[in-house]
Coordinates of C-alpha atoms in Angstrom, one line a residue:
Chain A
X1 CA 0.0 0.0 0.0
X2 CA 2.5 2.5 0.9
X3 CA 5.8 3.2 -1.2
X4 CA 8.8 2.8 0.2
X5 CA 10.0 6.1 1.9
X6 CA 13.4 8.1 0.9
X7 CA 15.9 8.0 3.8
X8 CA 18.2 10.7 2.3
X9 CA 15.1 13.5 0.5
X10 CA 16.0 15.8 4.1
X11 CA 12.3 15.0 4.5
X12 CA 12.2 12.9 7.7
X13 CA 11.1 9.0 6.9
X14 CA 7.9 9.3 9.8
X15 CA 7.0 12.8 7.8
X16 CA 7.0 10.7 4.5
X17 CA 4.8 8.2 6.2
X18 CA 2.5 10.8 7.7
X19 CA 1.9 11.7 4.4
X20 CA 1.4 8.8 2.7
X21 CA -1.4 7.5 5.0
X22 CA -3.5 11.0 4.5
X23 CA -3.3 10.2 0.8
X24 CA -4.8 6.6 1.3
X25 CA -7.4 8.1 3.1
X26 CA -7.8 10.5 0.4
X27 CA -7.6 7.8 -2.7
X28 CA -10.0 5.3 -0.7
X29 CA -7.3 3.2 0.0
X30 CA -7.9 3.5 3.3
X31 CA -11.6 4.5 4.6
X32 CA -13.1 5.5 7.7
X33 CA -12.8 2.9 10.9
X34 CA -10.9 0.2 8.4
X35 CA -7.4 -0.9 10.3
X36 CA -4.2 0.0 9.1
X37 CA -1.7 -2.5 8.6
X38 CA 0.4 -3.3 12.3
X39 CA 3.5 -1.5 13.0
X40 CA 5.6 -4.4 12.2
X41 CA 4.4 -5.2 9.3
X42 CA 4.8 -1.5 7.8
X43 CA 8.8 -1.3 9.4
X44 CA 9.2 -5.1 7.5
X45 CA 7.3 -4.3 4.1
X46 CA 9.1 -0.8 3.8
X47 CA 12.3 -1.6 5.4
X48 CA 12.6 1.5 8.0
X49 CA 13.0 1.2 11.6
X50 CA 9.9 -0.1 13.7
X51 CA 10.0 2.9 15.8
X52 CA 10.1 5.4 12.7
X53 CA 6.7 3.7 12.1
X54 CA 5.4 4.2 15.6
X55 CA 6.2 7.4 15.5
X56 CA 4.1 8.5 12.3
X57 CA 1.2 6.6 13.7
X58 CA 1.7 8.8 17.3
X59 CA 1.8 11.7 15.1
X60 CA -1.2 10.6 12.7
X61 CA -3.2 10.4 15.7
X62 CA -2.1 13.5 17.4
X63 CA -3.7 15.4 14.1
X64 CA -6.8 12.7 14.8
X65 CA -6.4 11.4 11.4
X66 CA -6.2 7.5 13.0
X67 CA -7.2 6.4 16.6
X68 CA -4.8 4.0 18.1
X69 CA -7.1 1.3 19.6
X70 CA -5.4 -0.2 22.6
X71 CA -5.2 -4.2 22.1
X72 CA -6.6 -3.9 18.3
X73 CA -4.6 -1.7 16.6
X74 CA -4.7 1.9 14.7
X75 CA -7.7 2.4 12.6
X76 CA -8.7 5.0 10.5
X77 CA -10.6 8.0 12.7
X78 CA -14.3 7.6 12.0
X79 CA -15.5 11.5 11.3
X80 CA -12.2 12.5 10.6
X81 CA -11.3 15.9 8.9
X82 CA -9.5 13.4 6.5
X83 CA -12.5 11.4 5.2
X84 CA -14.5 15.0 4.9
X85 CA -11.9 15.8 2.4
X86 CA -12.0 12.3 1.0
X87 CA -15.4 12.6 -0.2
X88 CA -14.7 16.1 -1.5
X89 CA -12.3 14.2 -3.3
X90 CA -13.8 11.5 -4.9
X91 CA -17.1 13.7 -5.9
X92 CA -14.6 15.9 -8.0
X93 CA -13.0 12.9 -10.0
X94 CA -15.7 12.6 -11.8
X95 CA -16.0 16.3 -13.4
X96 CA -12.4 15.8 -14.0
X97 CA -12.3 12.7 -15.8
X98 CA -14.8 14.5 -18.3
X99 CA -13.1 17.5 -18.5
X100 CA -10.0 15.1 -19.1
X101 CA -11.3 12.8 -21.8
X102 CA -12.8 16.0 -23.8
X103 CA -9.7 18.0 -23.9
X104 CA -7.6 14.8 -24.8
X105 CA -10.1 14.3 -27.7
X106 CA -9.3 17.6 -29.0
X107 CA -5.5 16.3 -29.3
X108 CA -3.8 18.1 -26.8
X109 CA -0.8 16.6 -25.2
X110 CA -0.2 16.0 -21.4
X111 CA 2.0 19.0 -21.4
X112 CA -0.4 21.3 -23.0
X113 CA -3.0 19.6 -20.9
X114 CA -1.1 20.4 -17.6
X115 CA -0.8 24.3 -18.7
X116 CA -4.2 24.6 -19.2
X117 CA -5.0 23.1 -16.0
X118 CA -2.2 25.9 -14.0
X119 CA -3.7 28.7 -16.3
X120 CA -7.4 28.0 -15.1
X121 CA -5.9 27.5 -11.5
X122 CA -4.5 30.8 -11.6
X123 CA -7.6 32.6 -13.2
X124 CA -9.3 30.9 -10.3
X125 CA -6.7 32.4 -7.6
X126 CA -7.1 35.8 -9.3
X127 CA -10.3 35.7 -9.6
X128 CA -10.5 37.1 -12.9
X129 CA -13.3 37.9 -14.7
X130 CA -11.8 37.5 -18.1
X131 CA -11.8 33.6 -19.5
Chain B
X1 CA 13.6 4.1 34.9
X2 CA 16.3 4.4 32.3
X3 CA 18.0 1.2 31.0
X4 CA 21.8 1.0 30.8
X5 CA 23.5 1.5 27.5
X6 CA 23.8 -2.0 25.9
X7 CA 27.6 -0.6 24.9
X8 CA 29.7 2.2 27.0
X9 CA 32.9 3.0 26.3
X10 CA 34.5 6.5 27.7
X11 CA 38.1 7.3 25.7
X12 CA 39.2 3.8 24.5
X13 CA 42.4 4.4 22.4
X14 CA 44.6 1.9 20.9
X15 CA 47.8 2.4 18.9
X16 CA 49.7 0.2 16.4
X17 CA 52.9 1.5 16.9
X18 CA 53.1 5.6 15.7
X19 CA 49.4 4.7 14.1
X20 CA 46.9 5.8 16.5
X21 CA 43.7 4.0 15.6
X22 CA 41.6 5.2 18.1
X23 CA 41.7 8.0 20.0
X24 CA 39.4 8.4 23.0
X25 CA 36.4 7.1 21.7
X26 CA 32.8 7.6 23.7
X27 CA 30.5 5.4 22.8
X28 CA 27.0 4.7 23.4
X29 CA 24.8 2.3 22.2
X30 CA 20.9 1.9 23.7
X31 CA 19.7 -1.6 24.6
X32 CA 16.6 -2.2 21.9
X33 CA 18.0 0.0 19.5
X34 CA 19.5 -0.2 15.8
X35 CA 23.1 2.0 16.1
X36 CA 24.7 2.9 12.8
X37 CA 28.8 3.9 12.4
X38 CA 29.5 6.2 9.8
X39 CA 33.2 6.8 9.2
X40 CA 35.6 7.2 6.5
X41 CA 38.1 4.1 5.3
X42 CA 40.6 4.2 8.7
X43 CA 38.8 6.2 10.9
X44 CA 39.2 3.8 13.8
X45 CA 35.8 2.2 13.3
X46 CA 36.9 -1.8 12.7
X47 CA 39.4 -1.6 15.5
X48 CA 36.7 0.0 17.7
X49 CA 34.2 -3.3 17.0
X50 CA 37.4 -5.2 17.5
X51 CA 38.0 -4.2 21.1
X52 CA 34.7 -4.1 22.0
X53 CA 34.7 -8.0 20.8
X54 CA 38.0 -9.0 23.4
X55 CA 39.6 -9.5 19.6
X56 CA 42.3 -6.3 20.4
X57 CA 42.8 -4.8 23.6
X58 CA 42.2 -1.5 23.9
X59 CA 45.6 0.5 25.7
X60 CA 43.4 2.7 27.6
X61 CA 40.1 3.8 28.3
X62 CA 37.3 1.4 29.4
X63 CA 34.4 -0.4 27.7
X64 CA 31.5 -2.5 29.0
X65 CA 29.1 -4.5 27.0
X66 CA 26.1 -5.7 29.3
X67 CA 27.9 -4.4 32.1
X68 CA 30.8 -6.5 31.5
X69 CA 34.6 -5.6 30.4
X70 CA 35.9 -5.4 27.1
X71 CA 39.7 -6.1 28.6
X72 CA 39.1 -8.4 31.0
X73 CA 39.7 -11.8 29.6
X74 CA 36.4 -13.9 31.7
X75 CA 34.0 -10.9 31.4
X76 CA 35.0 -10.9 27.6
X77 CA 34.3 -14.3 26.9
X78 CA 30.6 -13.8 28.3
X79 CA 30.3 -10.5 25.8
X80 CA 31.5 -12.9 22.8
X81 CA 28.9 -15.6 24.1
X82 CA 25.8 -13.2 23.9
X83 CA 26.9 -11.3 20.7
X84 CA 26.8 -12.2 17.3
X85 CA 29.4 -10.9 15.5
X86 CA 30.2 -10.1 11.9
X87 CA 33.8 -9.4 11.2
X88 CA 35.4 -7.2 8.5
X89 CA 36.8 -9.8 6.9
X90 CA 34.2 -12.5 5.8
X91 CA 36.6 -15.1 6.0
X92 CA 35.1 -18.3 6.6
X93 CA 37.1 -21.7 7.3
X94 CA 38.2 -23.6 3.6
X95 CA 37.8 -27.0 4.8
X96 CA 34.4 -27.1 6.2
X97 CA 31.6 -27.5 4.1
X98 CA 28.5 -24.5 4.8
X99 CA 26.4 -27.6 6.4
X100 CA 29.3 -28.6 8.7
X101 CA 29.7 -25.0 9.7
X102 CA 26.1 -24.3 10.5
X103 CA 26.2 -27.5 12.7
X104 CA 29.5 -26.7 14.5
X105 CA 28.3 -23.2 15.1
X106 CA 25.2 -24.1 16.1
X107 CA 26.7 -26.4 18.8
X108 CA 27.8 -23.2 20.9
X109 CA 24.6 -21.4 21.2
X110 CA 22.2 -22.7 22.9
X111 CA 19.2 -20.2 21.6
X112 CA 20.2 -20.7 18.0
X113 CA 17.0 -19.5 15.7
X114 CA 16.9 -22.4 13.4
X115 CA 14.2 -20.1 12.0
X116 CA 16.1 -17.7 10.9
X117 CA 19.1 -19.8 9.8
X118 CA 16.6 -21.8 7.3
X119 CA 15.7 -18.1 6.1
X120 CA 18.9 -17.2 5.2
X121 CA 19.7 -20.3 3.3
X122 CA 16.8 -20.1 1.2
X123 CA 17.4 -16.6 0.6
X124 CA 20.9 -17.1 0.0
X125 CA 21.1 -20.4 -2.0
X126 CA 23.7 -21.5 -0.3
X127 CA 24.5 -25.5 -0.8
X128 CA 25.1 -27.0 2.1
X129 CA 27.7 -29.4 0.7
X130 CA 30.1 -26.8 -0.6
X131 CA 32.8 -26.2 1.4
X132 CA 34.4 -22.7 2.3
X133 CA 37.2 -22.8 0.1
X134 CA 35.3 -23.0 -3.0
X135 CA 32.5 -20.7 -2.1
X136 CA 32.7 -17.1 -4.1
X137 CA 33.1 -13.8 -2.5
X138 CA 29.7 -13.1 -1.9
X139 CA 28.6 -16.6 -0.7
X140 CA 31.4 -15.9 2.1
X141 CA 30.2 -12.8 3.4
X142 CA 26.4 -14.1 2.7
X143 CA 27.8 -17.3 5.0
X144 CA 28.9 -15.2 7.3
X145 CA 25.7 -13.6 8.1
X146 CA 23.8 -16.6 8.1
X147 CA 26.4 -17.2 11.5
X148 CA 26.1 -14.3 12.6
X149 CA 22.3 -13.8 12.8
X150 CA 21.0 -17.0 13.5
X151 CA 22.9 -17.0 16.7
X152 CA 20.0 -15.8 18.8
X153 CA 21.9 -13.1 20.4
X154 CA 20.8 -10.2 22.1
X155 CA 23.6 -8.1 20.7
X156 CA 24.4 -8.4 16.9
X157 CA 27.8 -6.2 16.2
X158 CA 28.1 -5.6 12.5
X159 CA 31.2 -4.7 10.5
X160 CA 29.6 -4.2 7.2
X161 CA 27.3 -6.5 6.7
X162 CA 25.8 -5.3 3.2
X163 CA 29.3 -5.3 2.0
X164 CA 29.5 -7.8 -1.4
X165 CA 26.0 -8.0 -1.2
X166 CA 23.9 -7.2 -4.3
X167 CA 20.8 -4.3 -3.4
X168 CA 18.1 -7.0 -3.0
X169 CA 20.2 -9.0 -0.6
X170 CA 21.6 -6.1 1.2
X171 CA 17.4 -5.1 1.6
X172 CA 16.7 -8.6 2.7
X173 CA 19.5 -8.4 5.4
X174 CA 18.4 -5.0 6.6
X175 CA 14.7 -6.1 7.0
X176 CA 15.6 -8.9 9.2
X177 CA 17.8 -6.4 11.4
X178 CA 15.0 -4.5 11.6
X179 CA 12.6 -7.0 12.4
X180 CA 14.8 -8.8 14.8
X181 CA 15.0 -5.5 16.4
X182 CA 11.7 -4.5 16.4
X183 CA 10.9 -7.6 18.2
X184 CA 12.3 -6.1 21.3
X185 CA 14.8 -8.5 22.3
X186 CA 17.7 -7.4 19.9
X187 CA 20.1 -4.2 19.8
X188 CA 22.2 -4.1 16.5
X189 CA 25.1 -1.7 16.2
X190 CA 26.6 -2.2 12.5
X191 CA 28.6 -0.4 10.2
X192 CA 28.0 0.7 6.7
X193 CA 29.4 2.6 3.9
X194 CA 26.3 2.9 2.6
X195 CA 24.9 6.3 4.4
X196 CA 21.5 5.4 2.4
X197 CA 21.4 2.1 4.8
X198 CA 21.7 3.9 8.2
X199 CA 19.3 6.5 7.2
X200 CA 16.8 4.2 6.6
X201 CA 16.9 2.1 9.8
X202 CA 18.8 3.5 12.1
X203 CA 17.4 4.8 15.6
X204 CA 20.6 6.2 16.6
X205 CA 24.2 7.5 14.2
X206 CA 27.4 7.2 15.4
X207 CA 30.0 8.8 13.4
X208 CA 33.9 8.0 13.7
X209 CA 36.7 10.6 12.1
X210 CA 40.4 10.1 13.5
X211 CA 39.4 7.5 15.7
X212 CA 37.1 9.8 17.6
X213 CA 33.5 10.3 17.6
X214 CA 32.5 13.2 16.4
X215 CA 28.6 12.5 15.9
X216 CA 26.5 10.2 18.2
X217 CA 23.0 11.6 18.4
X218 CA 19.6 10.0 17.9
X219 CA 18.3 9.4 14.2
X220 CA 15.4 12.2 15.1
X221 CA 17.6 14.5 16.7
X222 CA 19.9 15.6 13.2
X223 CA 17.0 16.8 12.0
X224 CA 17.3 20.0 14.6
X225 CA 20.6 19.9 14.8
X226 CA 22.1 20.4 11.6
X227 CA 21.0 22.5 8.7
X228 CA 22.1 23.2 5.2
X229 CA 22.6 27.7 5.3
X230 CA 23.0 29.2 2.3
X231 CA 23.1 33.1 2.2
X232 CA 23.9 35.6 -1.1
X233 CA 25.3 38.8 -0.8
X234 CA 25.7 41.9 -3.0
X235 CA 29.5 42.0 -3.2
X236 CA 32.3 39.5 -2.0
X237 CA 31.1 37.6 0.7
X238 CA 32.1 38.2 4.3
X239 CA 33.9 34.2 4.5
X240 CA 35.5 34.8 7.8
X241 CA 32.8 35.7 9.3
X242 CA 31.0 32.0 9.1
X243 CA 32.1 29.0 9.9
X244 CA 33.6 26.1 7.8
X245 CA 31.5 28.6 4.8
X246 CA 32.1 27.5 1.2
X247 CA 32.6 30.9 -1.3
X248 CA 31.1 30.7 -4.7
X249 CA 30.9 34.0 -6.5
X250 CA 28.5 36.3 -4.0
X251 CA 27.1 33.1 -2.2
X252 CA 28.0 31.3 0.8
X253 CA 27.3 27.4 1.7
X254 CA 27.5 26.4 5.0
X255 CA 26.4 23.2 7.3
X256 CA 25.5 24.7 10.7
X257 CA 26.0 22.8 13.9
X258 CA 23.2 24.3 16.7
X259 CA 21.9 27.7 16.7
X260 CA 20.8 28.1 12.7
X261 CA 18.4 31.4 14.1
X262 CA 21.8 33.5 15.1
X263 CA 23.4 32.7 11.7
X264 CA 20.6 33.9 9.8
X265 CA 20.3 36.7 12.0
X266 CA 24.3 37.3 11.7
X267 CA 23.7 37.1 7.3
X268 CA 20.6 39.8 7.5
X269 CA 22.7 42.1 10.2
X270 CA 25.3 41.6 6.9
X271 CA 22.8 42.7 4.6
X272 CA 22.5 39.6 2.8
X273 CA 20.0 39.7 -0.3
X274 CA 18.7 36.4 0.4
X275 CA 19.1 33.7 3.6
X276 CA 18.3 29.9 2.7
X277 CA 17.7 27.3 4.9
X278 CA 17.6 23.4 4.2
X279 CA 17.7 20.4 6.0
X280 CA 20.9 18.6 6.0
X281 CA 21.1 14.8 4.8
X282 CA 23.1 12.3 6.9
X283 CA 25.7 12.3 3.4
X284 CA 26.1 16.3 3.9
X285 CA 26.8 15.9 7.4
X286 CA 29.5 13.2 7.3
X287 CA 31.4 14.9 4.5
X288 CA 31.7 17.9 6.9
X289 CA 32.2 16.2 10.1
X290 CA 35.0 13.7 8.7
X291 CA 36.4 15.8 6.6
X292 CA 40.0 15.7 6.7
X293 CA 41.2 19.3 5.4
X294 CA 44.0 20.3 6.4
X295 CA 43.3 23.9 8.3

């Protein structure tokens, strides 16, 4: 599930991992009061030490993105700010798939594709009236 | 309560004639924990695993590993029977075959993980019927391990042990430290020229320069301690005023050891046109730390 983290980006390896459980949540990877794989097994699948792991999860549910269940395991929070934004998520994939598929039918390559995408994102940030 | 250190050692120094190998060396190494030593080719850090082993005798300066003395000859021999150690050299005896070996070995520890030992041959392909002399440079060192890590031991010292391994092998041998770690009832301290290797599962850093340490700090701890500065001027910059600062055209590099806010604050008192500040990787810090300039 989770790529294996780089020990020498200057990011810290728990950061990494942080990161890369919001974005299950946020793919549906992960979803609301599923468990997360055990300690161990994430230190032994990825290769990083077992307290590097423990210390993501601490931190994960310091921000109340998992609950650490005492006995069980940690799970994903239930009504957590995470799966509020998963849903946001997954509702939009739709309207960009379309948006995708049209404007790759009109030839455009991904570069192009990606420009147009900053260029509307900007507009957007601007707020500009002018399209 | 806080556990003892595993390791201790407070200025061990050992001399081959003129050649000072080690020089004072502090170190520390948590029970439970994964210790990684960085240091360049003769920095003292062989020799150090050696004494610590009863292999050398340190000429002064003391050392205990689980409470007991490096240089005392009884109290060594119940260090060597707890440890599993991994030598430099790989060497492993011609006339035995790898399954006579295992066996042999296997005789002297009584909480040998047969587990772990069929593990490593299936991971290794090892044949059992070869003997030492014909096995290649890798299957040596890959026989070696297999000793070493079967053993059982609450201590595993490490010189090397990814060295002549290929990456997948040297991935495989760095899960099962940590996993053999992470079930609580192992400390490994190992050495690695591979900075890559310690970054990824290492609690705690040790770093050796001149037979000295110059680095032992918690994994987690770098982080705020070291930091990448980088600060542009308008003119020439002011070099002397920074420490260890690197001059290229009207910028200056610098690894900062500590206080990172008063040498920001020291650049903008300078006028600087821009500051930077980056976190420093494990490689950045060891080419500073063990650098050997002369001043």
């Amino acid at each position: 599930m989770f790529w294996k983290p780089n020990p020498s980006s200057g990011i810290p390896i728990y950061l990494q991992l942080v990161d890369q459980v919001k974005h299950a949540i946020e793919t549906g990877a992960l979803r609301p009061d599923e468990q997360l794989p055990g300690i161990r097994k994430v230190a032994g699948d990825l290769v990083v030490n077992v307290n590097t792991v423990a210390k993501a999860y601490r931190e994960l549910e310091h921000e109340g993105v998992i609950e650490l269940r005492q006995g069980f395991g940690a799970f994903v929070a239930g009504n957590s700010a995470e799966s509020g934004a998963q849903r946001k998520f997954l509702r939009a994939l739709p309207a960009m798939r379309t948006a995708v598929n049209r404007i790759a039918q009109l030839g455009l390559d991904e570069q192009q594709m990606r420009r147009l995408f900053e260029t509307e994102l900007t507009r957007l940030r601007k707020g500009s009236q002018h399209d | 309560m806080i556990e003892e250190p595993i390791i201790i050692t407070r200025k061990l120094r050992k001399a081959y004639g003129r050649r000072v190998a080690v020089d004072g060396l502090d170190l520390e190494v948590p029970s439970g924990s994964i210790c990684g030593l960085l240091g360049r080719n003769g920095s003292g850090k062989t020799t150090a695993l050696k004494m610590l082993m009863g292999i050398t005798r340190p000429d002064s300066g003391e050392g205990r590993v689980f409470g007991q003395r490096i240089n005392n000859n009884q109290e060594s021999l119940a260090i060597r029977a707890r440890t599993g150690f991994l030598p430099e050299d790989k060497l492993v005896p011609g006339g035995m075959t790898v399954g006579e070996l295992i066996r042999f070995t296997r005789a002297f520890y009584p909480l040998w993980r047969n587990d772990l030992e069929e593990h490593f041959l299936r991971l290794f392909h090892l044949p059992p019927s070869m003997t030492g002399a014909s096995l290649s440079k890798g299957a040596r060192c890959q026989l070696s391990l297999v000793l070493a890590l079967s053993r059982g031991a609450e201590l595993l010292v490490l010189d090397e042990p990814t060295s002549g391994l290929d990456p997948a092998m040297s991935e495989q041998v760095l899960r099962s430290l940590v996993t053999l770690a992470g079930e609580g009832q192992t400390t490994v301290l190992f050495s690695s020229h591979q900075i890559s290797e310690v970054e990824q599962i290492a609690d705690r850093v040790c770093m050796i320069s001149r037979g000295r340490a110059v680095l032992s700090e918690e994994m987690d701890e770098l982080a705020n301690t070291y930091q990448q500065v980088r600060i542009v001027f308008d003119g020439k910059p002011p070099v002397s005023e920074f420490d260890n600062a690197r001059e290229e055209g009207r910028t200056l590099s610098m690894l900062v050891r500590g206080d990172v806010e008063e040498v920001v604050a020291r650049g903008r008192a300078m006028h600087a046109l821009s500051v930077d500040v980056a976190p420093a990787t494990l490689k950045d810090i060891f080419l500073t730390e063990t650098s050997e300039a002369v001043e």
